[in-house]
mmCIF file of C-alpha atoms in Angstrom:
data_model
loop_
_atom_site.group_PDB
_atom_site.id
_atom_site.type_symbol
_atom_site.label_atom_id
_atom_site.label_comp_id
_atom_site.label_asym_id
_atom_site.label_seq_id
_atom_site.Cartn_x
_atom_site.Cartn_y
_atom_site.Cartn_z
ATOM 1 C CA MET F 12 16.602 20.205 33.115
ATOM 2 C CA ARG F 13 17.432 21.482 29.626
ATOM 3 C CA ALA F 14 13.825 21.255 28.510
ATOM 4 C CA LEU F 15 12.647 23.189 31.572
ATOM 5 C CA THR F 16 15.367 25.808 31.078
ATOM 6 C CA THR F 17 14.444 26.171 27.414
ATOM 7 C CA LEU F 18 10.755 26.470 28.278
ATOM 8 C CA ALA F 19 11.388 29.136 30.943
ATOM 9 C CA LEU F 20 13.675 31.099 28.617
ATOM 10 C CA LEU F 21 11.217 30.832 25.732
ATOM 11 C CA ALA F 22 8.198 31.848 27.846
ATOM 12 C CA GLY F 23 10.108 34.804 29.302
ATOM 13 C CA THR F 24 11.270 35.882 25.869
ATOM 14 C CA VAL F 25 7.768 35.724 24.384
ATOM 15 C CA ALA F 26 6.220 37.612 27.327
ATOM 16 C CA THR F 27 8.970 40.228 27.167
ATOM 17 C CA GLY F 28 8.454 40.592 23.424
ATOM 18 C CA LEU F 29 4.747 41.129 23.934
ATOM 19 C CA MET F 30 5.418 43.827 26.526
ATOM 20 C CA ALA F 31 8.043 45.457 24.301
ATOM 21 C CA GLY F 32 5.550 45.499 21.432
ATOM 22 C CA LEU F 33 2.847 47.009 23.608
ATOM 23 C CA PHE F 34 4.999 49.840 24.911
ATOM 24 C CA ALA F 35 6.650 50.447 21.537
ATOM 25 C CA GLY F 36 3.227 50.544 19.873
ATOM 26 C CA PHE F 37 2.173 53.222 22.333
ATOM 27 C CA ALA F 38 5.387 55.129 21.614
ATOM 28 C CA TYR F 39 5.150 55.151 17.815
ATOM 29 C CA ALA F 40 1.418 54.961 17.129
ATOM 30 C CA VAL F 41 -1.037 55.357 20.011
ATOM 31 C CA MET F 42 0.378 58.436 21.712
ATOM 32 C CA PRO F 43 1.246 60.285 18.476
ATOM 33 C CA GLY F 44 -2.305 59.591 17.314
ATOM 34 C CA LEU F 45 -3.834 60.807 20.562
ATOM 35 C CA ARG F 46 -1.553 63.861 20.516
ATOM 36 C CA ARG F 47 -3.443 65.011 17.417
ATOM 37 C CA GLY F 48 -6.768 64.909 19.229
ATOM 38 C CA ASP F 49 -8.394 67.509 21.426
ATOM 39 C CA ASP F 50 -8.057 67.474 25.207
ATOM 40 C CA HIS F 51 -11.383 65.721 25.826
ATOM 41 C CA THR F 52 -10.561 62.954 23.360
ATOM 42 C CA PHE F 53 -7.075 62.505 24.800
ATOM 43 C CA VAL F 54 -8.145 62.357 28.451
ATOM 44 C CA THR F 55 -11.128 60.107 27.771
ATOM 45 C CA ALA F 56 -9.153 57.714 25.559
ATOM 46 C CA MET F 57 -6.287 57.365 28.037
ATOM 47 C CA ARG F 58 -8.693 56.741 30.893
ATOM 48 C CA ARG F 59 -10.480 54.018 28.928
ATOM 49 C CA ILE F 60 -7.197 52.424 27.832
ATOM 50 C CA ASN F 61 -5.950 52.422 31.434
ATOM 51 C CA GLU F 62 -9.148 50.691 32.538
ATOM 52 C CA ALA F 63 -9.157 48.149 29.707
ATOM 53 C CA ILE F 64 -5.511 47.127 30.033
ATOM 54 C CA LEU F 65 -6.044 45.667 33.495
ATOM 55 C CA ASN F 66 -6.910 42.206 32.242
ATOM 56 C CA GLY F 67 -5.514 38.692 32.432
ATOM 57 C CA TRP F 68 -3.553 38.868 29.194
ATOM 58 C CA PHE F 69 -1.677 41.996 30.215
ATOM 59 C CA LEU F 70 -1.159 40.998 33.832
ATOM 60 C CA GLY F 71 -0.084 37.474 32.873
ATOM 61 C CA CYS F 72 2.672 38.793 30.631
ATOM 62 C CA PHE F 73 3.619 41.765 32.790
ATOM 63 C CA MET F 74 3.814 39.838 36.076
ATOM 64 C CA GLY F 75 4.731 36.447 34.630
ATOM 65 C CA ALA F 76 7.777 37.485 32.599
ATOM 66 C CA PRO F 77 10.045 38.337 35.550
ATOM 67 C CA VAL F 78 9.057 35.115 37.319
ATOM 68 C CA VAL F 79 9.909 32.843 34.393
ATOM 69 C CA LEU F 80 13.015 34.891 33.556
ATOM 70 C CA ALA F 81 14.253 34.526 37.135
ATOM 71 C CA ALA F 82 13.602 30.789 36.832
ATOM 72 C CA ALA F 83 15.542 30.710 33.555
ATOM 73 C CA VAL F 84 18.473 32.492 35.223
ATOM 74 C CA ALA F 85 18.414 30.103 38.192
ATOM 75 C CA LEU F 86 18.173 27.039 35.962
ATOM 76 C CA GLN F 87 21.019 28.241 33.756
ATOM 77 C CA TRP F 88 23.112 29.102 36.804
ATOM 78 C CA ALA F 89 22.529 25.633 38.290
ATOM 79 C CA GLY F 90 23.031 23.899 34.966
ATOM 80 C CA ASP F 91 25.107 24.894 32.004
ATOM 81 C CA GLY F 92 23.834 28.273 30.856
ATOM 82 C CA GLY F 93 27.207 29.035 29.360
ATOM 83 C CA ALA F 94 27.272 32.005 27.012
ATOM 84 C CA ALA F 95 23.477 32.414 27.255
ATOM 85 C CA LEU F 96 23.484 33.223 30.982
ATOM 86 C CA PRO F 97 24.822 36.818 30.762
ATOM 87 C CA PHE F 98 22.242 37.670 28.084
ATOM 88 C CA THR F 99 19.451 36.120 30.157
ATOM 89 C CA VAL F 100 20.571 38.112 33.197
ATOM 90 C CA ALA F 101 20.751 41.289 31.093
ATOM 91 C CA GLY F 102 17.257 40.604 29.757
ATOM 92 C CA LEU F 103 15.899 40.131 33.273
ATOM 93 C CA VAL F 104 17.602 43.285 34.575
ATOM 94 C CA LEU F 105 16.283 45.366 31.664
ATOM 95 C CA TYR F 106 12.818 43.892 32.159
ATOM 96 C CA LEU F 107 12.988 44.893 35.825
ATOM 97 C CA VAL F 108 13.940 48.437 34.763
ATOM 98 C CA MET F 109 10.803 48.540 32.595
ATOM 99 C CA PHE F 110 8.756 47.055 35.441
ATOM 100 C CA ALA F 111 10.085 49.641 37.915
ATOM 101 C CA VAL F 112 9.393 52.564 35.554
ATOM 102 C CA THR F 113 5.854 51.292 35.041
ATOM 103 C CA ALA F 114 5.229 50.889 38.773
ATOM 104 C CA ALA F 115 6.976 54.069 39.902
ATOM 105 C CA VAL F 116 5.968 56.498 37.148
ATOM 106 C CA ASN F 117 3.379 55.399 34.598
ATOM 107 C CA VAL F 118 0.920 53.738 36.991
ATOM 108 C CA PRO F 119 0.885 56.724 39.401
ATOM 109 C CA LEU F 120 0.345 59.043 36.428
ATOM 110 C CA ASN F 121 -2.536 56.830 35.279
ATOM 111 C CA GLU F 122 -4.018 56.907 38.774
ATOM 112 C CA ARG F 123 -3.776 60.702 38.948
ATOM 113 C CA LEU F 124 -5.432 60.946 35.538
ATOM 114 C CA ALA F 125 -8.301 58.751 36.742
ATOM 115 C CA ALA F 126 -8.684 60.740 39.967
ATOM 116 C CA ALA F 127 -8.639 64.151 38.272
ATOM 117 C CA GLY F 128 -12.406 64.193 37.965
ATOM 118 C CA GLU F 129 -14.523 65.497 35.122
ATOM 119 C CA PRO F 130 -13.883 69.214 34.591
ATOM 120 C CA ASP F 131 -16.680 71.240 33.115
ATOM 121 C CA ASP F 132 -14.538 73.477 30.961
ATOM 122 C CA ALA F 133 -11.884 73.105 28.298
ATOM 123 C CA SER F 134 -9.184 74.727 30.437
ATOM 124 C CA GLY F 135 -9.673 72.038 33.094
ATOM 125 C CA LEU F 136 -9.177 69.275 30.531
ATOM 126 C CA ALA F 137 -6.128 71.037 29.135
ATOM 127 C CA ALA F 138 -4.608 71.228 32.638
ATOM 128 C CA ILE F 139 -5.260 67.531 33.271
ATOM 129 C CA ARG F 140 -3.658 66.617 29.967
ATOM 130 C CA GLU F 141 -0.692 68.927 30.548
ATOM 131 C CA ARG F 142 0.084 67.297 33.917
ATOM 132 C CA PHE F 143 -0.050 63.838 32.322
ATOM 133 C CA GLU F 144 0.988 63.650 28.691
ATOM 134 C CA SER F 145 4.624 64.714 28.417
ATOM 135 C CA SER F 146 5.807 62.769 31.477
ATOM 136 C CA TRP F 147 3.852 59.667 30.541
ATOM 137 C CA VAL F 148 5.155 59.721 26.955
ATOM 138 C CA ALA F 149 8.776 60.249 28.024
ATOM 139 C CA TRP F 150 8.720 57.443 30.570
ATOM 140 C CA ASN F 151 6.838 55.149 28.211
ATOM 141 C CA THR F 152 9.700 55.639 25.752
ATOM 142 C CA VAL F 153 12.161 54.590 28.472
ATOM 143 C CA ARG F 154 10.205 51.433 29.206
ATOM 144 C CA ALA F 155 9.727 50.678 25.494
ATOM 145 C CA VAL F 156 13.482 50.895 24.920
ATOM 146 C CA ALA F 157 14.272 48.830 28.038
ATOM 147 C CA ALA F 158 11.763 46.127 27.095
ATOM 148 C CA THR F 159 12.895 46.053 23.463
ATOM 149 C CA VAL F 160 16.571 45.710 24.384
ATOM 150 C CA ALA F 161 15.587 43.060 26.962
ATOM 151 C CA PHE F 162 13.757 41.179 24.211
ATOM 152 C CA GLY F 163 16.835 41.361 21.981
ATOM 153 C CA CYS F 164 19.060 40.037 24.775
ATOM 154 C CA LEU F 165 16.661 37.195 25.482
ATOM 155 C CA ALA F 166 16.294 36.280 21.813
ATOM 156 C CA TRP F 167 20.084 36.095 21.577
ATOM 157 C CA ALA F 168 20.183 34.037 24.790
ATOM 158 C CA LEU F 169 17.795 31.559 23.152
ATOM 159 C CA VAL F 170 20.101 31.281 20.150
ATOM 160 C CA LEU F 171 23.166 30.750 22.336
ATOM 161 C CA TYR F 172 21.424 28.279 24.634
ATOM 162 C CA GLY F 173 20.120 26.344 21.639
ATOM 163 C CA ARG F 174 23.600 26.167 20.124
ATOM 164 C CA ALA F 175 25.077 24.945 23.393
ATOM 165 C CA THR F 176 22.450 22.274 23.955
ATOM 166 C CA GLY F 177 21.657 21.327 20.363
#
C-alpha cells in the first residue's frame, strides 16, 4: 500500500509540476513575448499554440493529475497519510481550481479566438486580440499561481510522507 501511495503521490506531483511550469512559462515568457508582436502575429501564434497543445502529453498530464492525486488522497486516507494528507488534499484542491479556470475561462476564450474567422483588415485583428488577450493573460496567471502552489504543497507532502514511511 505504501508503494502504491508513494507512486500515486509522485505521479501527481510530477504532472502538477509540469502543468505549473507550462502555465508559468506562458505567464512570464510566452505572453509577454507575444504582447510585443503585431495583432496578426499574436492571433496567428495563439491559434497555432491552441491547436498544437491538444496532444497526448498535455492531455495525459492535465487529465491524469487529478485522477492520481485523488487516488493518493484516498490511499492516504485509508492508510496512514499522517501529516502528508492535508498537503495532498490542498494540492488536489488547488489543482482543481486550475482545472476549473482552464475549463471555464481559458478554453472558451481559445474557442472564441478560433471561431473569430480571418478578418481582412488590421482593425478586425485588433478587435479579436482585444477581446482575447487581457482576459486570457489574467486568468492564466490565476491558474499558474494555483498550479504552482499546488506543486509546492504536493512536493512538501512527498517529503512528509517519505519521513513518515522511511
